[in-house]
mmCIF file of C-alpha atoms in Angstrom:
data_model
loop_
_atom_site.group_PDB
_atom_site.id
_atom_site.type_symbol
_atom_site.label_atom_id
_atom_site.label_comp_id
_atom_site.label_asym_id
_atom_site.label_seq_id
_atom_site.Cartn_x
_atom_site.Cartn_y
_atom_site.Cartn_z
ATOM 1 C CA GLN A 1289 0.000 0.000 0.000
ATOM 2 C CA SER A 1290 1.716 3.178 -1.207
ATOM 3 C CA VAL A 1291 1.543 6.353 0.843
ATOM 4 C CA LEU A 1292 0.803 8.289 -2.349
ATOM 5 C CA THR A 1293 -2.161 7.002 -4.353
ATOM 6 C CA GLN A 1294 -2.111 6.947 -8.140
ATOM 7 C CA PRO A 1295 -4.518 5.296 -10.592
ATOM 8 C CA PRO A 1296 -3.019 2.070 -11.966
ATOM 9 C CA SER A 1297 -3.617 3.069 -15.550
ATOM 10 C CA VAL A 1298 -4.871 5.800 -17.841
ATOM 11 C CA SER A 1299 -5.231 5.770 -21.593
ATOM 12 C CA GLY A 1300 -5.941 8.132 -24.419
ATOM 13 C CA ALA A 1301 -5.849 8.471 -28.163
ATOM 14 C CA PRO A 1302 -2.986 10.268 -29.878
ATOM 15 C CA GLY A 1303 -3.401 14.013 -29.523
ATOM 16 C CA GLN A 1304 -5.647 13.784 -26.484
ATOM 17 C CA ARG A 1305 -4.971 15.101 -22.997
ATOM 18 C CA VAL A 1306 -4.648 12.767 -20.035
ATOM 19 C CA THR A 1307 -4.130 13.507 -16.379
ATOM 20 C CA ILE A 1308 -2.651 11.397 -13.594
ATOM 21 C CA SER A 1309 -3.581 12.127 -10.007
ATOM 22 C CA CYS A 1310 -1.395 11.653 -6.954
ATOM 23 C CA SER A 1311 -3.249 11.727 -3.663
ATOM 24 C CA GLY A 1312 -1.428 12.122 -0.376
ATOM 25 C CA SER A 1313 -2.128 13.236 3.168
ATOM 26 C CA SER A 1314 -1.341 15.834 5.794
ATOM 27 C CA SER A 1315 2.074 14.301 6.467
ATOM 28 C CA ASN A 1316 3.356 14.623 2.921
ATOM 29 C CA ILE A 1317 1.760 16.689 0.143
ATOM 30 C CA GLY A 1318 -0.648 18.379 2.546
ATOM 31 C CA ALA A 1319 2.243 19.354 4.803
ATOM 32 C CA GLY A 1320 3.637 21.472 2.019
ATOM 33 C CA TYR A 1321 6.250 19.102 0.642
ATOM 34 C CA ASP A 1322 6.816 19.342 -3.069
ATOM 35 C CA VAL A 1323 5.740 16.698 -5.556
ATOM 36 C CA HIS A 1324 8.009 15.450 -8.307
ATOM 37 C CA TRP A 1325 7.214 13.207 -11.251
ATOM 38 C CA TYR A 1326 9.290 10.568 -13.022
ATOM 39 C CA GLN A 1327 8.823 8.741 -16.308
ATOM 40 C CA GLN A 1328 9.966 5.160 -16.762
ATOM 41 C CA LEU A 1329 9.811 3.822 -20.303
ATOM 42 C CA PRO A 1330 8.854 0.176 -20.693
ATOM 43 C CA GLY A 1331 11.391 -2.521 -21.347
ATOM 44 C CA THR A 1332 11.155 -5.590 -23.550
ATOM 45 C CA ALA A 1333 10.692 -8.788 -21.551
ATOM 46 C CA PRO A 1334 12.663 -10.232 -19.928
ATOM 47 C CA ASN A 1335 14.584 -6.972 -19.579
ATOM 48 C CA PRO A 1336 13.119 -4.459 -17.136
ATOM 49 C CA GLY A 1337 12.217 -0.920 -18.063
ATOM 50 C CA THR A 1338 14.702 1.862 -18.436
ATOM 51 C CA ALA A 1339 15.931 3.941 -15.538
ATOM 52 C CA PRO A 1340 13.423 6.545 -14.307
ATOM 53 C CA LYS A 1341 13.806 10.046 -15.677
ATOM 54 C CA LEU A 1342 12.878 13.243 -13.859
ATOM 55 C CA LEU A 1343 9.907 14.759 -15.672
ATOM 56 C CA ILE A 1344 8.550 17.451 -13.335
ATOM 57 C CA TYR A 1345 10.190 18.838 -10.207
ATOM 58 C CA ARG A 1346 8.830 20.995 -7.420
ATOM 59 C CA ASN A 1347 5.212 20.548 -8.492
ATOM 60 C CA GLY A 1348 5.281 22.172 -11.877
ATOM 61 C CA ASN A 1349 8.800 22.752 -13.194
ATOM 62 C CA ARG A 1350 10.206 20.975 -16.230
ATOM 63 C CA PRO A 1351 13.893 20.069 -16.522
ATOM 64 C CA SER A 1352 15.630 21.127 -19.681
ATOM 65 C CA GLY A 1353 14.644 18.897 -22.585
ATOM 66 C CA VAL A 1354 11.239 17.859 -21.277
ATOM 67 C CA PRO A 1355 8.525 18.905 -23.755
ATOM 68 C CA ASP A 1356 6.013 21.495 -22.586
ATOM 69 C CA ARG A 1357 3.286 18.938 -23.270
ATOM 70 C CA PHE A 1358 4.007 17.777 -19.739
ATOM 71 C CA SER A 1359 2.752 19.923 -16.883
ATOM 72 C CA GLY A 1360 2.272 19.478 -13.171
ATOM 73 C CA SER A 1361 0.239 21.081 -10.442
ATOM 74 C CA LYS A 1362 -0.416 20.699 -6.738
ATOM 75 C CA SER A 1363 -3.315 21.651 -4.515
ATOM 76 C CA GLY A 1364 -4.048 20.683 -0.938
ATOM 77 C CA THR A 1365 -3.163 17.042 -0.382
ATOM 78 C CA SER A 1366 -3.026 16.152 -4.083
ATOM 79 C CA ALA A 1367 -1.031 16.731 -7.208
ATOM 80 C CA SER A 1368 -1.520 15.930 -10.845
ATOM 81 C CA LEU A 1369 0.470 15.403 -14.005
ATOM 82 C CA ALA A 1370 -1.064 16.336 -17.334
ATOM 83 C CA ILE A 1371 0.093 15.181 -20.735
ATOM 84 C CA SER A 1372 -1.387 17.127 -23.618
ATOM 85 C CA GLY A 1373 -1.091 16.184 -27.267
ATOM 86 C CA LEU A 1374 -0.486 12.561 -26.292
ATOM 87 C CA GLN A 1375 2.103 10.778 -28.431
ATOM 88 C CA ALA A 1376 3.000 7.108 -28.853
ATOM 89 C CA GLU A 1377 6.369 7.735 -27.202
ATOM 90 C CA ASP A 1378 4.566 8.806 -24.028
ATOM 91 C CA GLU A 1379 3.625 5.196 -23.277
ATOM 92 C CA ALA A 1380 5.385 4.615 -19.983
ATOM 93 C CA ASP A 1381 4.978 4.312 -16.242
ATOM 94 C CA TYR A 1382 4.723 7.573 -14.318
ATOM 95 C CA TYR A 1383 5.535 7.936 -10.628
ATOM 96 C CA CYS A 1384 4.914 10.797 -8.226
ATOM 97 C CA GLN A 1385 7.305 11.351 -5.314
ATOM 98 C CA SER A 1386 7.292 13.472 -2.181
ATOM 99 C CA TYR A 1387 8.597 13.503 1.376
ATOM 100 C CA ASP A 1388 6.665 12.162 4.337
ATOM 101 C CA SER A 1389 7.312 13.656 7.761
ATOM 102 C CA SER A 1390 5.694 10.759 9.632
ATOM 103 C CA LEU A 1391 7.971 8.266 7.913
ATOM 104 C CA SER A 1392 10.941 10.644 7.832
ATOM 105 C CA GLY A 1393 11.633 9.491 4.305
ATOM 106 C CA PHE A 1394 10.817 9.806 0.652
ATOM 107 C CA VAL A 1395 7.714 8.187 -0.762
ATOM 108 C CA PHE A 1396 6.591 7.231 -4.232
ATOM 109 C CA GLY A 1397 3.211 6.492 -5.676
ATOM 110 C CA ALA A 1398 2.679 2.967 -7.014
ATOM 111 C CA GLY A 1399 2.909 4.251 -10.566
ATOM 112 C CA THR A 1400 0.472 4.835 -13.417
ATOM 113 C CA ARG A 1401 0.776 3.076 -16.759
ATOM 114 C CA VAL A 1402 -0.127 5.387 -19.632
ATOM 115 C CA THR A 1403 -1.347 3.633 -22.759
ATOM 116 C CA VAL A 1404 -1.739 5.387 -26.088
ATOM 117 C CA LEU A 1405 -4.664 3.813 -27.923
ATOM 118 C CA GLN B 1154 27.335 14.681 -19.071
ATOM 119 C CA VAL B 1155 26.240 13.191 -15.777
ATOM 120 C CA GLN B 1156 26.875 9.468 -15.539
ATOM 121 C CA LEU B 1157 26.067 7.084 -12.729
ATOM 122 C CA VAL B 1158 27.174 3.482 -13.150
ATOM 123 C CA GLU B 1159 26.181 0.856 -10.610
ATOM 124 C CA SER B 1160 28.051 -2.375 -9.993
ATOM 125 C CA GLY B 1161 28.279 -5.184 -7.467
ATOM 126 C CA GLY B 1162 24.908 -6.831 -7.971
ATOM 127 C CA GLY B 1163 24.279 -10.519 -8.385
ATOM 128 C CA VAL B 1164 22.694 -13.561 -6.777
ATOM 129 C CA VAL B 1165 23.144 -14.012 -3.046
ATOM 130 C CA ARG B 1166 21.774 -16.462 -0.475
ATOM 131 C CA PRO B 1167 19.325 -15.230 2.205
ATOM 132 C CA GLY B 1168 21.120 -13.904 5.243
ATOM 133 C CA ARG B 1169 24.267 -12.995 3.341
ATOM 134 C CA SER B 1170 25.764 -9.604 2.531
ATOM 135 C CA LEU B 1171 26.483 -7.641 -0.625
ATOM 136 C CA ARG B 1172 28.019 -4.249 -1.396
ATOM 137 C CA LEU B 1173 26.843 -2.103 -4.279
ATOM 138 C CA SER B 1174 28.916 0.664 -5.825
ATOM 139 C CA CYS B 1175 27.952 3.638 -7.964
ATOM 140 C CA ALA B 1176 30.678 5.426 -9.917
ATOM 141 C CA ALA B 1177 29.784 9.052 -10.602
ATOM 142 C CA SER B 1178 31.193 11.306 -13.313
ATOM 143 C CA GLY B 1179 30.336 14.431 -15.266
ATOM 144 C CA PHE B 1180 29.562 16.581 -12.219
ATOM 145 C CA THR B 1181 31.080 17.702 -8.926
ATOM 146 C CA PHE B 1182 30.319 14.681 -6.767
ATOM 147 C CA GLY B 1183 31.005 16.503 -3.527
ATOM 148 C CA ARG B 1184 28.273 19.056 -4.135
ATOM 149 C CA HIS B 1185 25.340 16.698 -4.253
ATOM 150 C CA ALA B 1186 23.516 14.392 -1.886
ATOM 151 C CA MET B 1187 23.070 10.884 -3.271
ATOM 152 C CA HIS B 1188 20.463 8.165 -2.891
ATOM 153 C CA TRP B 1189 19.665 4.537 -3.537
ATOM 154 C CA VAL B 1190 16.217 3.663 -4.884
ATOM 155 C CA ARG B 1191 15.071 0.127 -5.623
ATOM 156 C CA GLN B 1192 12.406 -1.551 -7.727
ATOM 157 C CA ALA B 1193 11.264 -5.092 -7.057
ATOM 158 C CA PRO B 1194 10.360 -7.116 -10.164
ATOM 159 C CA GLY B 1195 7.107 -5.824 -11.611
ATOM 160 C CA LYS B 1196 6.697 -3.336 -8.766
ATOM 161 C CA GLY B 1197 7.072 0.381 -8.182
ATOM 162 C CA LEU B 1198 9.912 2.507 -6.899
ATOM 163 C CA GLU B 1199 11.016 2.446 -3.262
ATOM 164 C CA TRP B 1200 13.493 4.901 -1.754
ATOM 165 C CA VAL B 1201 16.138 3.009 0.221
ATOM 166 C CA ALA B 1202 18.696 5.450 1.601
ATOM 167 C CA GLY B 1203 20.198 8.902 1.160
ATOM 168 C CA ILE B 1204 23.460 10.577 2.157
ATOM 169 C CA SER B 1205 24.379 14.238 2.282
ATOM 170 C CA TYR B 1206 27.118 15.810 0.144
ATOM 171 C CA ASP B 1207 29.774 15.335 2.819
ATOM 172 C CA GLY B 1208 28.531 12.066 4.270
ATOM 173 C CA SER B 1209 27.604 13.661 7.586
ATOM 174 C CA ASN B 1210 23.895 12.912 7.349
ATOM 175 C CA LYS B 1211 22.353 9.580 6.365
ATOM 176 C CA ASP B 1212 18.719 8.519 6.204
ATOM 177 C CA TYR B 1213 17.177 5.116 5.645
ATOM 178 C CA ALA B 1214 13.818 3.609 4.840
ATOM 179 C CA ASP B 1215 12.361 1.661 7.751
ATOM 180 C CA SER B 1216 12.503 -1.515 5.649
ATOM 181 C CA VAL B 1217 16.321 -1.465 5.564
ATOM 182 C CA LYS B 1218 17.258 0.426 8.738
ATOM 183 C CA GLY B 1219 19.829 -1.489 10.729
ATOM 184 C CA ARG B 1220 20.674 -3.773 7.800
ATOM 185 C CA PHE B 1221 21.881 -1.407 5.067
ATOM 186 C CA THR B 1222 24.584 1.264 5.285
ATOM 187 C CA ILE B 1223 25.066 4.037 2.744
ATOM 188 C CA SER B 1224 28.447 5.688 2.378
ATOM 189 C CA ARG B 1225 30.508 7.669 -0.107
ATOM 190 C CA ASP B 1226 34.165 8.047 -1.037
ATOM 191 C CA PRO B 1227 34.871 11.538 -2.376
ATOM 192 C CA SER B 1228 38.365 10.570 -3.504
ATOM 193 C CA LYS B 1229 36.848 7.986 -5.859
ATOM 194 C CA ASN B 1230 33.593 9.786 -6.697
ATOM 195 C CA THR B 1231 31.808 6.639 -5.614
ATOM 196 C CA LEU B 1232 28.648 5.892 -3.656
ATOM 197 C CA PHE B 1233 28.219 2.620 -1.785
ATOM 198 C CA LEU B 1234 25.437 0.561 -0.290
ATOM 199 C CA GLN B 1235 26.471 -2.155 2.127
ATOM 200 C CA MET B 1236 23.623 -4.632 2.503
ATOM 201 C CA SER B 1237 23.524 -7.301 5.194
ATOM 202 C CA SER B 1238 20.982 -9.867 6.434
ATOM 203 C CA LEU B 1239 19.487 -9.929 2.980
ATOM 204 C CA GLY B 1240 16.056 -11.478 2.520
ATOM 205 C CA VAL B 1241 14.083 -12.518 -0.544
ATOM 206 C CA GLU B 1242 12.116 -9.279 -0.152
ATOM 207 C CA ASP B 1243 15.277 -7.359 -1.011
ATOM 208 C CA THR B 1244 15.322 -8.787 -4.543
ATOM 209 C CA ALA B 1245 15.187 -5.736 -6.796
ATOM 210 C CA ILE B 1246 16.908 -3.503 -9.280
ATOM 211 C CA PHE B 1247 18.890 -0.962 -7.276
ATOM 212 C CA TYR B 1248 19.300 2.496 -8.779
ATOM 213 C CA CYS B 1249 21.806 5.117 -7.763
ATOM 214 C CA ALA B 1250 20.307 8.608 -8.021
ATOM 215 C CA ARG B 1251 21.677 12.120 -7.656
ATOM 216 C CA ASP B 1252 19.920 14.663 -5.475
ATOM 217 C CA TRP B 1253 19.584 18.120 -6.990
ATOM 218 C CA ALA B 1254 20.787 19.601 -3.689
ATOM 219 C CA ALA B 1255 23.665 19.064 -1.284
ATOM 220 C CA ALA B 1256 21.534 18.065 1.678
ATOM 221 C CA VAL B 1257 18.996 15.310 2.099
ATOM 222 C CA SER B 1258 15.833 17.158 3.003
ATOM 223 C CA GLY B 1259 12.153 17.441 2.281
ATOM 224 C CA LEU B 1260 13.101 19.387 -0.822
ATOM 225 C CA SER B 1261 15.050 16.495 -2.309
ATOM 226 C CA HIS B 1262 14.311 15.053 -5.698
ATOM 227 C CA PHE B 1263 16.339 12.811 -7.940
ATOM 228 C CA ASP B 1264 17.542 14.520 -11.080
ATOM 229 C CA TYR B 1265 19.820 11.849 -12.541
ATOM 230 C CA TRP B 1266 19.634 8.069 -12.281
ATOM 231 C CA GLY B 1267 21.972 5.212 -13.090
ATOM 232 C CA GLN B 1268 20.891 2.318 -15.283
ATOM 233 C CA GLY B 1269 20.359 0.083 -12.256
ATOM 234 C CA ILE B 1270 21.867 -3.170 -11.018
ATOM 235 C CA MET B 1271 19.981 -6.356 -10.229
ATOM 236 C CA VAL B 1272 20.210 -7.972 -6.802
ATOM 237 C CA THR B 1273 18.601 -11.391 -6.454
ATOM 238 C CA VAL B 1274 18.281 -13.004 -3.035
ATOM 239 C CA SER B 1275 17.531 -16.680 -3.424
ATOM 240 C CA SER B 1276 18.411 -19.990 -1.887
#
């Protein structure tokens, strides 16, 4: 059971907009800790996926090289990642991450698989 | 460019020990906190441990506290994870990750990751 709750999967047609929610509590997101998002591209069995890549940091900032199709926001005890103009290359697992003061450590959501129909 | 290369993984019996290494290059190692994050087969990401830029502060996930030790050697630009009393639940890909900041804090996030190294605990 992850401390941060994400939907297991979302899907959309090419060009559409999808959003991924990340729900926390008063000891993490609600306590004011930032939310960061990572993208992990799928691997080809039996090899695992690629290493995670930082996609959004501090709620809504994009590292250099990340397309502006990706955006993040945070409100209250939740955060969300939006992908607009969905492309086939966006098929991947997406993880949110924050800090939890009760656990005194960093927490991830269980991940959301994005499928492009 | 930033490179993080893990090594030291493999198959180990339950109860035994293993030490992972992460060789860093392409940035000033001594200016960044560093972390280990793991991913069990078919599962999500789990933060394992973090260490400040100078090694003075270390934090651990409850699941590994008392069994794992994170350390760093600035002369070799290398991060380590000493793992003992390994159990089957420790089977995972272990990633080395750079913190954007020097200190491990609530502001931390992981801006660069290594390719990962597999650790399998099995009898």
